Coordinates of C-alpha atoms and ligand atoms in Angstrom, one line a residue:
M1 CA 0.0 0.0 0.0
V2 CA 1.1 3.6 -0.6
N3 CA 0.5 6.2 2.1
L4 CA -0.1 9.9 1.2
K5 CA -2.1 12.9 2.3
I6 CA -4.7 14.5 0.1
D7 CA -6.1 17.8 1.4
K8 CA -4.5 16.8 4.7
I9 CA -6.5 13.6 4.9
D10 CA -4.5 10.4 5.4
V11 CA -5.0 8.1 2.4
S12 CA -3.7 4.5 1.9
V13 CA -4.2 3.0 -1.5
P14 CA -2.7 0.1 -3.5
E15 CA 0.4 0.9 -5.7
G16 CA -0.5 2.1 -9.2
T17 CA -3.6 4.0 -8.1
T18 CA -3.9 7.3 -9.8
V19 CA -4.1 10.5 -7.7
M20 CA -7.6 11.0 -8.9
E21 CA -8.7 7.5 -7.8
A22 CA -6.9 8.0 -4.4
A23 CA -8.9 11.2 -3.9
A24 CA -12.1 9.5 -4.8
S25 CA -11.4 6.8 -2.2
V26 CA -11.8 9.4 0.5
G27 CA -14.7 11.2 -1.1
I28 CA -12.8 14.0 -2.9
K29 CA -14.1 14.4 -6.5
I30 CA -11.5 16.0 -8.8
P31 CA -13.3 17.5 -11.8
S32 CA -12.3 16.4 -15.3
L33 CA -13.7 16.8 -18.8
C34 CA -11.7 14.2 -20.8
Y35 CA -11.0 11.4 -18.4
L36 CA -12.4 7.9 -19.1
K37 CA -10.9 5.1 -17.2
N38 CA -8.7 2.8 -19.3
I39 CA -9.9 4.6 -22.4
N40 CA -8.8 8.2 -22.2
E41 CA -6.2 9.0 -19.6
I42 CA -4.3 11.6 -21.5
A43 CA -5.1 14.7 -19.4
A44 CA -6.0 16.7 -22.5
C45 CA -8.4 19.0 -20.7
R46 CA -6.0 20.0 -17.9
I47 CA -9.0 20.5 -15.5
C48 CA -7.9 17.7 -13.1
L49 CA -4.7 19.6 -12.0
V50 CA -3.7 19.3 -8.4
E51 CA -0.8 20.8 -6.4
L52 CA 2.0 18.4 -5.2
K53 CA 3.8 19.9 -2.2
G54 CA 7.4 20.6 -3.0
K55 CA 6.9 20.8 -6.8
D56 CA 6.7 24.1 -8.7
K57 CA 4.4 22.7 -11.4
L58 CA 0.9 21.5 -11.0
I59 CA 0.3 17.9 -12.0
T60 CA -2.6 16.2 -13.6
S61 CA -4.4 13.7 -11.3
C62 CA -5.9 11.4 -13.9
N63 CA -2.7 10.0 -15.2
N64 CA -0.2 10.4 -12.3
V65 CA 0.1 7.6 -9.8
V66 CA 0.5 8.0 -6.1
Q67 CA 3.9 7.8 -4.4
E68 CA 4.7 7.2 -0.8
G69 CA 4.7 10.4 1.3
M70 CA 3.0 12.6 -1.4
E71 CA 1.1 15.7 -0.1
I72 CA -1.6 16.7 -2.5
Y73 CA -3.9 19.7 -2.5
T74 CA -6.9 19.6 -4.8
N75 CA -8.2 23.1 -4.1
S76 CA -5.1 25.3 -3.2
P77 CA -5.1 28.9 -4.5
K78 CA -2.7 27.8 -7.4
V79 CA -5.1 25.0 -8.4
R80 CA -8.2 27.2 -8.2
S81 CA -6.6 29.8 -10.4
A82 CA -5.3 27.4 -13.0
R83 CA -8.5 25.4 -13.2
R84 CA -10.4 28.6 -13.7
T85 CA -8.1 29.8 -16.4
N86 CA -8.1 26.4 -18.2
V87 CA -11.9 26.4 -18.3
Q88 CA -11.9 29.9 -19.6
L89 CA -9.5 28.9 -22.4
I90 CA -11.7 26.0 -23.3
L91 CA -14.7 28.3 -23.4
S92 CA -12.8 30.7 -25.6
Q93 CA -13.1 28.1 -28.4
H94 CA -16.5 26.8 -27.6
D95 CA -19.9 27.8 -28.9
S96 CA -21.4 28.6 -25.4
R97 CA -25.0 29.3 -26.5
C98 CA -26.2 27.0 -23.7
T99 CA -29.9 27.9 -23.7
T100 CA -30.4 26.5 -27.2
C101 CA -28.0 23.6 -26.8
L102 CA -29.1 20.0 -26.9
R103 CA -27.0 19.1 -23.9
S104 CA -28.0 22.0 -21.8
G105 CA -28.5 20.7 -18.3
N106 CA -26.4 17.6 -19.1
C107 CA -23.1 19.1 -20.3
A108 CA -19.9 18.5 -18.3
L109 CA -18.4 21.8 -19.5
Q110 CA -21.5 23.7 -18.5
S111 CA -21.6 22.2 -15.0
I112 CA -17.8 22.8 -14.4
A113 CA -18.1 26.5 -15.7
N114 CA -21.1 27.0 -13.5
D115 CA -19.6 25.3 -10.4
L116 CA -16.5 27.6 -10.8
G117 CA -18.9 30.6 -10.9
L118 CA -17.8 31.7 -14.4
M119 CA -20.6 34.1 -15.2
D120 CA -19.4 35.2 -18.6
N121 CA -17.1 34.1 -21.4
P122 CA -14.0 36.3 -21.3
F123 CA -13.1 35.5 -24.9
P124 CA -16.4 35.4 -26.8
D125 CA -16.5 34.5 -30.5
D126 CA -19.2 34.8 -33.0
W127 CA -20.3 31.3 -33.9
V128 CA -22.2 30.7 -37.1
D129 CA -24.7 27.9 -37.0
E130 CA -23.8 25.0 -39.2
G131 CA -27.5 24.8 -40.4
W132 CA -30.4 22.4 -40.0
P133 CA -31.8 20.0 -40.8
R134 CA -29.0 17.5 -41.3
K135 CA -29.5 14.3 -43.1
Y136 CA -27.0 12.0 -41.5
P137 CA -28.1 10.5 -38.2
L138 CA -24.8 11.4 -36.5
V139 CA -24.1 15.1 -36.2
R140 CA -20.9 16.8 -35.4
T141 CA -21.0 20.5 -34.4
S142 CA -17.4 21.5 -34.6
Q143 CA -17.9 24.7 -32.6
K144 CA -18.8 22.7 -29.5
C145 CA -15.8 20.4 -29.7
I146 CA -13.4 20.9 -26.7
R147 CA -10.8 18.4 -28.1
C148 CA -10.9 16.1 -25.1
M149 CA -10.2 13.2 -27.5
R150 CA -12.8 11.0 -26.0
C151 CA -14.5 10.3 -29.3
V152 CA -11.2 9.4 -30.9
Q153 CA -10.3 6.9 -28.1
V154 CA -13.8 5.3 -27.7
C155 CA -14.2 4.8 -31.5
D156 CA -10.7 3.3 -31.7
K157 CA -10.2 1.4 -28.5
I158 CA -13.8 0.1 -27.8
Q159 CA -15.3 0.0 -31.3
G160 CA -12.1 -0.6 -33.2
M161 CA -13.3 1.7 -36.0
N162 CA -10.8 4.5 -36.0
I163 CA -13.2 7.0 -37.6
W164 CA -12.1 10.2 -35.7
D165 CA -8.6 11.7 -35.7
V166 CA -6.8 14.9 -34.8
A167 CA -6.6 17.4 -37.6
N168 CA -4.5 20.6 -37.9
T169 CA -2.1 21.9 -35.3
G170 CA -1.8 24.6 -32.6
S171 CA -4.8 26.7 -31.9
R172 CA -6.5 25.3 -35.0
T173 CA -6.3 21.7 -33.8
T174 CA -9.6 20.0 -34.2
I175 CA -11.1 16.5 -34.6
G176 CA -11.9 15.4 -38.1
V177 CA -12.7 12.1 -39.9
T178 CA -9.7 10.0 -40.7
G179 CA -8.5 10.2 -44.3
Q180 CA -10.2 13.6 -44.6
R181 CA -13.4 12.0 -45.6
K182 CA -16.9 13.2 -45.0
L183 CA -18.5 11.2 -42.1
E184 CA -21.2 10.0 -44.5
N185 CA -18.5 8.4 -46.7
S186 CA -16.6 6.8 -43.9
D187 CA -17.1 3.3 -42.4
C188 CA -18.8 4.7 -39.3
T189 CA -21.3 2.1 -38.1
L190 CA -23.5 4.7 -36.4
C191 CA -23.2 2.8 -33.1
G192 CA -23.3 6.2 -31.3
Q193 CA -20.7 5.4 -28.7
C194 CA -18.8 8.5 -29.5
I195 CA -22.0 10.5 -28.8
T196 CA -22.6 9.0 -25.4
H197 CA -19.0 9.6 -24.4
C198 CA -18.9 13.2 -25.6
P199 CA -18.9 15.5 -22.6
V200 CA -20.5 18.3 -24.5
A201 CA -22.8 18.5 -27.5
A202 CA -20.1 18.4 -30.2
L203 CA -21.5 14.9 -31.2
H204 CA -25.1 14.2 -31.1
A205 CA -27.9 12.3 -32.9
R206 CA -30.2 13.9 -35.4
E207 CA -33.4 15.0 -33.7
D208 CA -36.6 14.0 -35.5
W209 CA -39.3 14.4 -33.0
Q210 CA -40.7 17.8 -34.1
G211 CA -41.9 16.1 -37.3
I212 CA -44.1 13.7 -35.3
L213 CA -45.9 16.5 -33.6
D214 CA -47.2 17.6 -37.1
K215 CA -48.4 14.0 -37.7
M216 CA -50.2 13.9 -34.3
A217 CA -52.0 17.2 -35.2
D218 CA -53.3 15.8 -38.5
P219 CA -56.7 14.1 -38.0
D220 CA -56.3 11.9 -41.0
V221 CA -53.1 10.3 -39.7
I222 CA -53.1 7.4 -37.2
T223 CA -49.9 7.3 -35.2
L224 CA -48.5 4.1 -33.9
V225 CA -45.5 3.9 -31.6
Q226 CA -43.4 0.8 -30.7
V227 CA -40.8 0.9 -27.9
A228 CA -37.6 -1.2 -28.0
P229 CA -36.8 -3.5 -25.1
A230 CA -33.8 -1.4 -23.8
V231 CA -35.8 1.8 -23.7
R232 CA -37.9 0.6 -20.7
T233 CA -34.7 0.4 -18.6
A234 CA -33.6 4.0 -19.1
W235 CA -36.4 6.3 -20.4
A236 CA -36.8 8.2 -17.2
E237 CA -33.2 8.3 -16.0
S238 CA -32.8 12.0 -17.1
L239 CA -36.3 12.8 -15.7
G240 CA -35.3 12.1 -12.1
F241 CA -37.2 8.8 -11.7
S242 CA -35.7 5.6 -10.5
R243 CA -35.8 2.4 -12.6
E244 CA -38.3 1.0 -10.1
E245 CA -40.7 4.0 -10.5
A246 CA -40.3 4.2 -14.3
T247 CA -42.2 1.0 -15.1
P248 CA -43.1 -0.1 -18.7
G249 CA -46.8 0.7 -17.7
R250 CA -45.9 4.2 -16.8
M251 CA -44.0 4.5 -20.0
A252 CA -47.1 3.4 -22.0
A253 CA -49.1 6.0 -20.1
A254 CA -46.6 8.7 -20.9
L255 CA -46.7 7.8 -24.6
R256 CA -50.5 8.1 -24.6
R257 CA -50.3 11.5 -22.9
L258 CA -47.9 12.6 -25.7
G259 CA -50.7 11.8 -28.1
F260 CA -49.9 8.5 -29.9
D261 CA -53.0 6.7 -31.0
Y262 CA -51.7 3.2 -30.5
V263 CA -48.9 2.3 -28.0
F264 CA -47.3 -0.9 -29.0
D265 CA -44.2 -2.9 -27.9
T266 CA -41.2 -4.0 -30.0
I267 CA -41.0 -7.1 -27.7
F268 CA -44.0 -8.4 -29.7
S269 CA -41.9 -8.4 -32.9
A270 CA -38.9 -9.6 -31.0
D271 CA -40.9 -12.7 -30.4
L272 CA -41.9 -12.8 -34.0
T273 CA -38.1 -12.5 -34.9
I274 CA -37.4 -15.6 -32.9
M275 CA -40.0 -17.5 -34.8
E276 CA -38.5 -16.5 -38.1
E277 CA -34.8 -16.5 -37.2
G278 CA -35.0 -19.7 -35.1
S279 CA -36.8 -21.5 -38.0
E280 CA -34.2 -20.1 -40.5
F281 CA -31.3 -21.4 -38.2
L282 CA -32.8 -24.9 -38.1
S283 CA -33.3 -24.9 -41.9
R284 CA -29.7 -23.7 -42.6
F285 CA -28.1 -25.8 -39.9
D286 CA -26.7 -28.5 -42.2
S287 CA -25.4 -26.2 -45.0
L288 CA -23.8 -24.0 -42.4
K289 CA -22.0 -27.0 -41.0
E290 CA -20.7 -27.8 -44.5
D291 CA -19.3 -24.3 -44.8
G292 CA -17.9 -24.4 -41.3
M293 CA -19.5 -21.0 -40.6
P294 CA -22.1 -19.9 -38.1
M295 CA -25.2 -18.0 -38.8
F296 CA -25.1 -14.5 -37.4
T297 CA -28.0 -12.5 -36.0
S298 CA -29.1 -9.6 -38.0
C299 CA -31.1 -7.4 -35.7
C300 CA -28.4 -4.9 -34.8
P301 CA -28.0 -2.2 -37.5
G302 CA -24.6 -1.1 -36.2
W303 CA -23.3 -4.6 -36.6
I304 CA -24.9 -4.9 -40.1
R305 CA -23.1 -1.7 -41.1
F306 CA -19.9 -3.1 -39.6
V307 CA -20.0 -6.4 -41.5
K308 CA -20.9 -4.8 -44.8
T309 CA -17.7 -2.7 -44.8
Q310 CA -15.2 -4.8 -42.7
Y311 CA -16.2 -8.3 -43.6
P312 CA -18.3 -8.3 -46.7
Q313 CA -17.6 -12.0 -47.3
L314 CA -19.7 -12.8 -44.2
V315 CA -22.9 -11.1 -45.4
P316 CA -24.3 -14.4 -46.7
Y317 CA -24.0 -15.8 -43.2
L318 CA -26.3 -13.1 -41.7
S319 CA -29.7 -14.2 -40.9
S320 CA -32.1 -12.9 -43.5
A321 CA -34.6 -12.0 -40.7
K322 CA -35.3 -8.2 -40.5
S323 CA -34.8 -6.6 -37.1
P324 CA -37.8 -6.5 -34.7
Q325 CA -38.1 -2.8 -35.4
Q326 CA -38.6 -3.4 -39.1
M327 CA -40.8 -6.5 -38.6
F328 CA -43.0 -4.4 -36.4
G329 CA -43.3 -1.7 -39.1
A330 CA -44.1 -4.3 -41.9
V331 CA -46.7 -6.0 -39.7
S332 CA -48.3 -2.8 -38.7
K333 CA -48.6 -1.4 -42.2
T334 CA -50.2 -4.6 -43.5
Y335 CA -51.9 -6.9 -40.9
F336 CA -52.8 -4.1 -38.4
A337 CA -54.0 -1.8 -41.1
K338 CA -56.3 -4.8 -42.1
V339 CA -57.4 -5.2 -38.5
L340 CA -58.3 -1.5 -38.3
G341 CA -59.9 -1.6 -41.8
V342 CA -57.9 1.5 -43.0
D343 CA -55.6 2.2 -45.8
P344 CA -51.9 1.6 -44.8
S345 CA -51.0 5.2 -46.1
R346 CA -52.9 6.6 -43.1
L347 CA -50.7 4.9 -40.6
F348 CA -47.6 6.7 -39.3
C349 CA -45.2 4.3 -37.5
V350 CA -42.8 5.7 -35.0
S351 CA -40.2 3.7 -33.0
I352 CA -38.4 4.6 -29.9
M353 CA -35.0 3.0 -29.9
P354 CA -31.9 3.1 -27.7
C355 CA -29.9 3.4 -30.9
V356 CA -28.7 5.9 -33.5
A357 CA -28.2 3.3 -36.3
K358 CA -31.9 2.4 -36.2
K359 CA -32.5 5.9 -37.7
H360 CA -30.5 4.7 -40.7
E361 CA -31.9 1.2 -40.7
A362 CA -35.5 2.5 -41.3
D363 CA -34.2 4.5 -44.3
I364 CA -32.6 1.5 -46.1
P365 CA -34.6 1.3 -49.3
T366 CA -34.5 -2.5 -49.7
I367 CA -35.6 -3.1 -46.1
N368 CA -39.2 -2.1 -46.7
A369 CA -41.9 -4.6 -47.6
A370 CA -42.7 -4.1 -51.3
E371 CA -45.3 -1.5 -52.3
K372 CA -46.2 -0.7 -48.7
G373 CA -44.0 2.4 -48.3
K374 CA -41.7 2.6 -45.4
D375 CA -42.0 0.0 -42.6
V376 CA -41.1 2.5 -40.0
D377 CA -41.6 6.2 -40.7
C378 CA -39.7 7.8 -37.9
V379 CA -37.1 6.7 -35.3
L380 CA -36.5 8.5 -32.1
T381 CA -33.8 7.8 -29.5
T382 CA -34.6 7.2 -25.8
R383 CA -33.2 10.7 -25.3
E384 CA -35.7 12.2 -27.7
L385 CA -38.5 10.5 -25.8
A386 CA -37.3 12.1 -22.6
R387 CA -37.2 15.4 -24.3
M388 CA -40.7 15.1 -25.6
I389 CA -41.9 14.2 -22.1
R390 CA -40.1 17.2 -20.7
A391 CA -41.5 19.5 -23.4
D392 CA -45.1 18.5 -22.5
R393 CA -44.3 18.8 -18.8
I394 CA -45.6 15.3 -18.1
V395 CA -44.9 14.3 -14.5
V396 CA -43.9 10.7 -14.6
G397 CA -44.5 10.1 -10.9
A398 CA -48.1 11.2 -11.3
L399 CA -49.0 8.7 -14.0
Q400 CA -50.9 5.5 -13.4
E401 CA -49.7 2.3 -15.1
E402 CA -51.5 1.5 -18.3
P403 CA -51.4 -1.5 -20.5
F404 CA -50.0 -1.5 -24.1
D405 CA -52.5 -1.8 -26.9
Q406 CA -53.2 -5.1 -28.6
P407 CA -52.5 -7.1 -30.6
L408 CA -49.0 -5.7 -31.2
G409 CA -48.3 -4.8 -27.6
L410 CA -47.9 -8.2 -26.0
G411 CA -44.5 -9.8 -25.7
T412 CA -42.8 -12.4 -23.6
G413 CA -39.8 -12.3 -21.3
A414 CA -37.8 -13.8 -24.1
G415 CA -38.6 -10.6 -26.2
E416 CA -37.7 -8.4 -23.3
I417 CA -34.1 -9.7 -22.9
F418 CA -33.3 -8.9 -26.6
G419 CA -32.1 -5.5 -25.2
V420 CA -29.1 -7.1 -23.3
T421 CA -26.1 -8.8 -24.8
G422 CA -26.8 -12.5 -25.1
G423 CA -30.6 -12.0 -24.8
V424 CA -31.4 -12.6 -28.4
M425 CA -29.4 -15.9 -28.3
E426 CA -31.0 -16.9 -25.0
A427 CA -34.5 -16.2 -26.4
A428 CA -33.6 -18.2 -29.6
L429 CA -32.3 -21.1 -27.6
R430 CA -35.5 -21.3 -25.5
S431 CA -37.6 -21.7 -28.7
A432 CA -35.1 -23.8 -30.7
Y433 CA -35.0 -26.3 -27.8
Y434 CA -38.8 -26.5 -28.2
L435 CA -38.7 -26.8 -31.9
I436 CA -36.1 -29.6 -31.8
T437 CA -37.4 -31.6 -28.8
G438 CA -41.1 -30.8 -28.7
K439 CA -40.9 -29.6 -25.1
N440 CA -40.0 -26.4 -23.3
P441 CA -36.7 -26.2 -21.4
E442 CA -36.5 -24.6 -18.0
P443 CA -36.6 -21.0 -19.0
D444 CA -33.3 -20.0 -17.3
S445 CA -31.4 -23.0 -18.5
F446 CA -29.3 -21.0 -21.0
R447 CA -28.0 -18.4 -18.5
E448 CA -24.4 -19.4 -19.4
I449 CA -24.7 -16.9 -22.3
R450 CA -25.4 -14.0 -19.8
G451 CA -22.7 -11.8 -18.5
Q452 CA -20.4 -8.8 -19.1
E453 CA -17.3 -10.6 -20.5
P454 CA -16.5 -9.5 -24.1
W455 CA -18.1 -12.6 -25.3
R456 CA -19.6 -15.8 -23.9
E457 CA -19.9 -19.2 -25.5
S458 CA -21.9 -22.3 -24.8
E459 CA -22.1 -25.8 -26.2
L460 CA -25.6 -27.3 -25.9
N461 CA -27.1 -30.7 -26.4
M462 CA -30.6 -30.2 -27.9
G463 CA -32.2 -33.6 -28.1
G464 CA -29.0 -35.2 -29.3
T465 CA -28.0 -32.3 -31.6
R466 CA -24.9 -30.4 -30.6
V467 CA -25.3 -26.7 -31.0
R468 CA -22.3 -24.3 -30.3
V469 CA -23.3 -20.7 -29.7
A470 CA -21.6 -17.4 -28.8
A471 CA -22.8 -13.8 -28.0
V472 CA -20.5 -10.8 -28.3
S473 CA -20.9 -7.1 -27.8
G474 CA -18.8 -4.1 -28.7
L475 CA -17.3 -3.9 -32.2
G476 CA -13.7 -4.2 -31.1
N477 CA -14.6 -7.5 -29.4
T478 CA -16.6 -8.5 -32.4
R479 CA -13.6 -8.0 -34.7
K480 CA -11.4 -10.2 -32.4
L481 CA -14.1 -13.0 -32.4
I482 CA -14.5 -12.9 -36.1
E483 CA -10.8 -13.1 -36.7
K484 CA -10.7 -16.2 -34.5
I485 CA -13.6 -17.7 -36.5
L486 CA -11.9 -16.9 -39.8
R487 CA -8.6 -18.4 -38.6
G488 CA -10.4 -21.6 -37.6
E489 CA -9.7 -21.2 -33.9
K490 CA -13.3 -20.9 -33.0
H491 CA -16.2 -22.9 -34.3
Y492 CA -19.8 -22.0 -33.7
D493 CA -23.2 -22.7 -35.2
F494 CA -25.0 -19.5 -34.2
V495 CA -23.5 -16.1 -33.1
E496 CA -25.2 -13.1 -31.7
V497 CA -23.6 -9.7 -32.3
M498 CA -24.5 -6.4 -30.7
A499 CA -22.5 -3.3 -31.7
C500 CA -22.8 -1.5 -28.4
P501 CA -21.0 -2.7 -25.3
G502 CA -23.5 -4.6 -23.1
G503 CA -26.0 -4.7 -25.9
C504 CA -28.8 -2.2 -26.7
V505 CA -29.1 -1.2 -23.0
G506 CA -25.7 0.5 -23.6
G507 CA -26.8 1.9 -26.9
G508 CA -25.8 5.2 -28.5
G509 CA -29.3 6.6 -28.2
Q510 CA -29.6 6.0 -24.4
P511 CA -29.5 8.8 -21.8
I512 CA -26.0 10.2 -21.2
H513 CA -24.4 10.2 -17.8
D514 CA -21.0 11.6 -18.1
G515 CA -18.3 8.9 -17.7
E516 CA -20.7 6.4 -16.1
E517 CA -21.4 3.1 -17.7
L518 CA -24.9 1.8 -17.0
A519 CA -25.4 -1.0 -19.4
S520 CA -25.1 -3.8 -16.8
V521 CA -27.6 -2.3 -14.3
R522 CA -30.0 -1.7 -17.2
G523 CA -29.4 -5.3 -18.3
E524 CA -30.3 -6.6 -14.9
A525 CA -33.6 -4.7 -15.1
L526 CA -34.5 -6.6 -18.3
Y527 CA -33.7 -10.0 -16.6
R528 CA -36.0 -9.0 -13.7
L529 CA -38.8 -8.1 -16.2
D530 CA -38.2 -11.5 -18.0
K531 CA -38.6 -13.3 -14.7
K532 CA -41.8 -11.5 -13.8
N533 CA -43.4 -12.0 -17.3
P534 CA -45.9 -14.8 -17.2
L535 CA -44.8 -15.8 -20.7
R536 CA -41.1 -16.7 -21.1
F537 CA -41.1 -18.3 -24.5
S538 CA -41.5 -16.5 -27.8
H539 CA -43.4 -19.4 -29.4
E540 CA -46.0 -19.1 -26.7
N541 CA -46.9 -15.5 -27.5
P542 CA -50.6 -15.8 -28.2
C543 CA -50.6 -12.6 -30.4
V544 CA -47.8 -13.9 -32.5
Q545 CA -49.6 -17.2 -32.8
Q546 CA -52.7 -15.3 -33.9
L547 CA -50.7 -13.3 -36.5
Y548 CA -49.5 -16.6 -38.1
K549 CA -53.0 -18.1 -38.0
E550 CA -54.8 -15.1 -39.5
Y551 CA -52.2 -13.7 -41.8
L552 CA -48.7 -15.2 -42.3
G553 CA -49.4 -18.9 -42.3
E554 CA -46.2 -20.3 -40.7
P555 CA -42.6 -19.2 -40.2
L556 CA -40.7 -18.8 -43.4
S557 CA -43.9 -18.8 -45.5
E558 CA -44.0 -16.9 -48.7
K559 CA -45.8 -14.0 -47.0
A560 CA -43.4 -14.1 -44.0
H561 CA -40.5 -13.8 -46.5
E562 CA -42.1 -10.9 -48.2
L563 CA -42.7 -8.9 -45.1
L564 CA -40.2 -10.1 -42.6
H565 CA -36.9 -10.9 -44.4
T566 CA -34.3 -9.0 -46.4
D567 CA -31.2 -9.8 -48.4
H568 CA -29.1 -7.1 -46.8
N569 CA -28.3 -5.7 -50.2
S570 CA -27.7 -1.9 -49.9
Ligands
HC0_601 FE1 -32.4 -3.4 -29.7 FE2 -33.7 -4.9 -31.1 S1 -32.9 -5.5 -29.1 S2 -31.7 -4.1 -31.8 O1 -30.8 -3.6 -29.0 O2 -33.2 -7.6 -32.1 O3 -32.1 -0.7 -30.8 O4 -33.7 -2.5 -27.2 O5 -35.1 -2.7 -30.4 O6 -35.1 -4.1 -33.7 O7 -36.3 -6.0 -30.1 C1 -32.1 -1.6 -30.3 C2 -33.1 -2.8 -28.1 C3 -34.2 -3.3 -30.4 C4 -34.6 -4.4 -32.7 C5 -35.4 -5.6 -30.5 C6 -33.4 -6.5 -31.8
SF4_602 FE1 -17.0 5.5 -34.3 FE2 -19.5 4.5 -33.6 FE3 -18.9 7.2 -33.4 FE4 -19.2 5.9 -35.8 S1 -20.8 6.2 -34.3 S2 -17.6 7.4 -35.2 S3 -18.3 3.9 -35.4 S4 -18.0 5.5 -32.3

C-alpha cells in the first residue's frame, strides 16, 4: 500500500492507483472533462490539475500515480486559479450558447463552468450555426468540440473503427474524420458510442421528434408507436425517476399523454423475430455445417453496417430476418391496417430506440416490404422520448400504469431480454429447444450466455443435436471474435452480435451520464422483467400465434418472407 495525504487527509491505496482515484477513495471528487478510465487517460483538458507539495508545477491527477509520502492539494489557490483559467480557455473556443444547446443541463463543461462561478465568457467569439436540418443521423457540431479526444479513443479502443482523428495543429487543432473523408463516406457504423461519451454536444444524434408533432396534429393520420426493449430500462433516467418507478406501464401512459393513437411494444416483434430467425437457423443448420461457418444474428443495424464494410464476405451468413423494429413496421402497415380496416397510407409508424443506427436502418430502401411504403416512418432515440416528455411537462410520478395496446403490444420475457447482450441468443435457444425436442426447457437454463465478458460461448445438447453458440458485444470485441472464426480457432453454429458494449441497454441513443457506464444495471432490469413475465417463450406469445394463424401462415412462409426478411443488399 502507498500512504499519502490529500487535502490533509491520510490516504492509503494500492500501488499504481492514480491521484484522482486515491482522492475519490476518501470522497474527494476532482473535476475532469476528458478522463475515461482505461480509455482516455491523456489529461487533454487540464482540469484535473492538483498541487503536489514541493513541486513548482501542478500535476494532472488522472494519469499520475500515487507515491509514498506525497502531499496533494486539490483546491489550493494555485489549483483554483489554474483550473479557472483552463476552463476559460476551453470556453474561448467553444460555442457557449447554452440555452439552445441539446446538452444544456447535461453538459460536463456547462456544469464545471457553473460550479466555478464563471458568469461570462471572457473571450467570446461569433459562432455561425452550421445549419439544420441535417440528413446523416450522427451530427458533429465542430464549434462545440473541446478536443478532449474521448470520441477518438472510444471509436478506436472500444469499437475498433478509428473514424475520428486529430486534424490541424496549434490553436487550429480540431477533430476530423480519418482520411479527410466526410463522415457520411466513412465506415462509421452509427453505433453512437462517440456521442454517449462526448462531454458536451459536439457529437449528437439527429433529432426527429418535431416532425411527429405535425403528424399527431393531423386528424387523417393514425400514429402508432413501438418501444424497444432497452428503452424501458432508461427512459426516465434523465427525468429524475428511478428504474423501479419508471415501469413499462408508466412509459405506456406517458406515450398516450404525448398523443400517440396506439402504443405498442417491440418485444411483440422480438418474439416474431425468434419464430423466423429460429426456424431459419434450423433450416440452414446442415449447410452452415458444411461451410464451417455460423449464422449471425441480423437485428443490430450497427453490426450490419460493420459487417458490410469490414467483412463483406460474411454477409451471406447473416440471418435474413429483419430486425424486430422493421418486422413491427411491416406487420403494422399490413396486418394491423387490415385489423383497423384502414388504408396503410394513413398509418404513421414511430419507433423509440436506444440506438442511432436504427434511424439509418429505417431508411434503407430495400428493407421495406414491397409496395407498402416505409415499414417505419420515424425513429426516435430514448433521449428524444425524454425530451418530448419534458416538453409536454408530463410528470412521470403522477402517471398510473397503463397496458400496451393489442395485438402488437404483447411480448414475452424472451422478447424483453433482446435488449441485453446474449438476450437474443437466449430467447432463440428457448424456442429452438422446443422446436427440436417438442418440449420447453427450464426458461433460465441457458444463462451461461449472460454476463459482461467481451463474449460468452456455450455448447448445448438439444435432443441429441450439438449446438455451439456465442454472444459478443462491442465492435472491437466482435472483430477479435470474427478473426478467430476466420482463422479456424473458434467454431460456432450461431453467433449473436450487438455493436454496443453490453447490448442495446448500452446503446448510443440512451441517456448520457458523463463517464458512467450503466449497461449492466439496465441489463439486470431486463432480466427482472423477464422473470416477472408470465410468458417466457416467444413461441407461446398468443398474439404472434394469432398473427401466423390469421395472416402469415407459418414461419418462413412466402408471406413471411415478403414482409419479414431482407437480403441485406444496400
Ligand atoms: Fe435493440 Fe432490437 S434489441 S436491436 O438492441 O433484435 O435498438 O432494445 O429494439 O429491432 O427487439 C435496439 C433494443 C431493439 C430491434 C429488438 C433486436
Ligand atoms: Fe465510431 Fe461509432 Fe462514433 Fe461511428 S458512431 S464514429 S463507429 S464511435
